[in-house]
Amino acid sequence: MTITIEVADSREAAQVLQLLKSLNISSVLVQEVAPRRGPTITPIDYSIDPRALFGIWKDQPRTIEQVRKGWKRNWEL
């Protein structure tokens, strides 16, 4: 039979091992597993001025169909 115990740090691991030793449990296998990496989060670049984009299509107006075609997606409404 296998029992898995996850601990937060080496201090907790030592406490669990000490407990098992006090209970005369001799077959203990300790495996250290690398922590899982979460997603990479990119911080916001506040130096970009979004006002520069205002009126970007002022001289070349677009319809919603043209925008959707530019995204190369098939939108069904």
Tab-separated table of C-alpha atoms in Angstrom:
chain	number	residue	atom	x	y	z
A	1	MET	CA	0.000	0.000	0.000
A	2	THR	CA	1.188	3.505	-0.794
A	3	ILE	CA	0.281	6.685	1.059
A	4	THR	CA	1.280	10.092	-0.276
A	5	ILE	CA	1.763	13.004	2.095
A	6	GLU	CA	2.473	16.465	0.697
A	7	VAL	CA	4.243	18.963	2.938
A	8	ALA	CA	4.985	22.650	2.474
A	9	ASP	CA	8.654	22.662	3.467
A	10	SER	CA	11.526	20.597	4.861
A	11	ARG	CA	10.542	21.395	8.458
A	12	GLU	CA	7.160	19.747	7.999
A	13	ALA	CA	8.790	16.803	6.217
A	14	ALA	CA	11.117	16.284	9.189
A	15	GLN	CA	8.146	16.314	11.578
A	16	VAL	CA	6.263	13.710	9.535
A	17	LEU	CA	9.357	11.495	9.304
A	18	GLN	CA	9.890	11.782	13.052
A	19	LEU	CA	6.269	10.755	13.655
A	20	LEU	CA	6.569	7.744	11.354
A	21	LYS	CA	9.817	6.718	13.019
A	22	SER	CA	8.152	6.914	16.448
A	23	LEU	CA	5.462	4.530	15.162
A	24	ASN	CA	8.173	2.011	14.097
A	25	ILE	CA	7.343	2.385	10.397
A	26	SER	CA	10.578	1.467	8.658
A	27	SER	CA	9.725	1.482	4.947
A	28	VAL	CA	9.494	5.194	4.159
A	29	LEU	CA	10.349	6.570	0.726
A	30	VAL	CA	10.884	10.324	0.406
A	31	GLN	CA	10.574	11.899	-3.055
A	32	GLU	CA	11.029	15.573	-3.728
A	33	VAL	CA	8.882	16.859	-6.580
A	34	ALA	CA	9.607	20.154	-8.298
A	35	PRO	CA	6.810	22.699	-7.787
A	36	ARG	CA	4.472	23.280	-10.702
A	37	ARG	CA	4.988	26.490	-12.622
A	38	GLY	CA	1.970	28.685	-13.116
A	39	PRO	CA	1.295	30.781	-16.176
A	40	THR	CA	3.657	33.608	-17.019
A	41	ILE	CA	1.964	36.931	-16.372
A	42	THR	CA	3.250	39.950	-18.254
A	43	PRO	CA	2.913	43.226	-16.354
A	44	ILE	CA	0.992	46.072	-17.957
A	45	ASP	CA	3.107	48.571	-19.862
A	46	TYR	CA	1.665	51.887	-18.712
A	47	SER	CA	4.028	53.834	-20.979
A	48	ILE	CA	1.831	53.053	-24.016
A	49	ASP	CA	-0.580	55.876	-24.789
A	50	PRO	CA	-3.858	54.388	-26.110
A	51	ARG	CA	-5.015	57.807	-27.309
A	52	ALA	CA	-2.667	57.416	-30.285
A	53	LEU	CA	-4.998	54.696	-31.584
A	54	PHE	CA	-8.113	56.882	-31.514
A	55	GLY	CA	-9.365	57.452	-35.047
A	56	ILE	CA	-7.080	54.798	-36.523
A	57	TRP	CA	-9.657	54.025	-39.268
A	58	LYS	CA	-10.883	57.609	-39.594
A	59	ASP	CA	-9.855	57.932	-43.255
A	60	GLN	CA	-10.607	54.282	-44.125
A	61	PRO	CA	-13.840	53.294	-42.385
A	62	ARG	CA	-14.447	49.565	-41.887
A	63	THR	CA	-17.616	47.544	-41.650
A	64	ILE	CA	-17.981	44.844	-39.026
A	65	GLU	CA	-17.787	42.247	-41.829
A	66	GLN	CA	-14.406	43.609	-42.959
A	67	VAL	CA	-13.077	43.521	-39.416
A	68	ARG	CA	-14.275	39.939	-38.942
A	69	LYS	CA	-12.717	38.897	-42.267
A	70	GLY	CA	-9.437	40.485	-41.147
A	71	TRP	CA	-9.519	38.330	-37.994
A	72	LYS	CA	-9.921	35.260	-40.255
A	73	ARG	CA	-12.704	33.933	-38.042
A	74	ASN	CA	-16.086	32.675	-39.080
A	75	TRP	CA	-18.562	34.416	-36.786
A	76	GLU	CA	-22.137	33.234	-36.810
A	77	LEU	CA	-24.763	35.545	-35.292
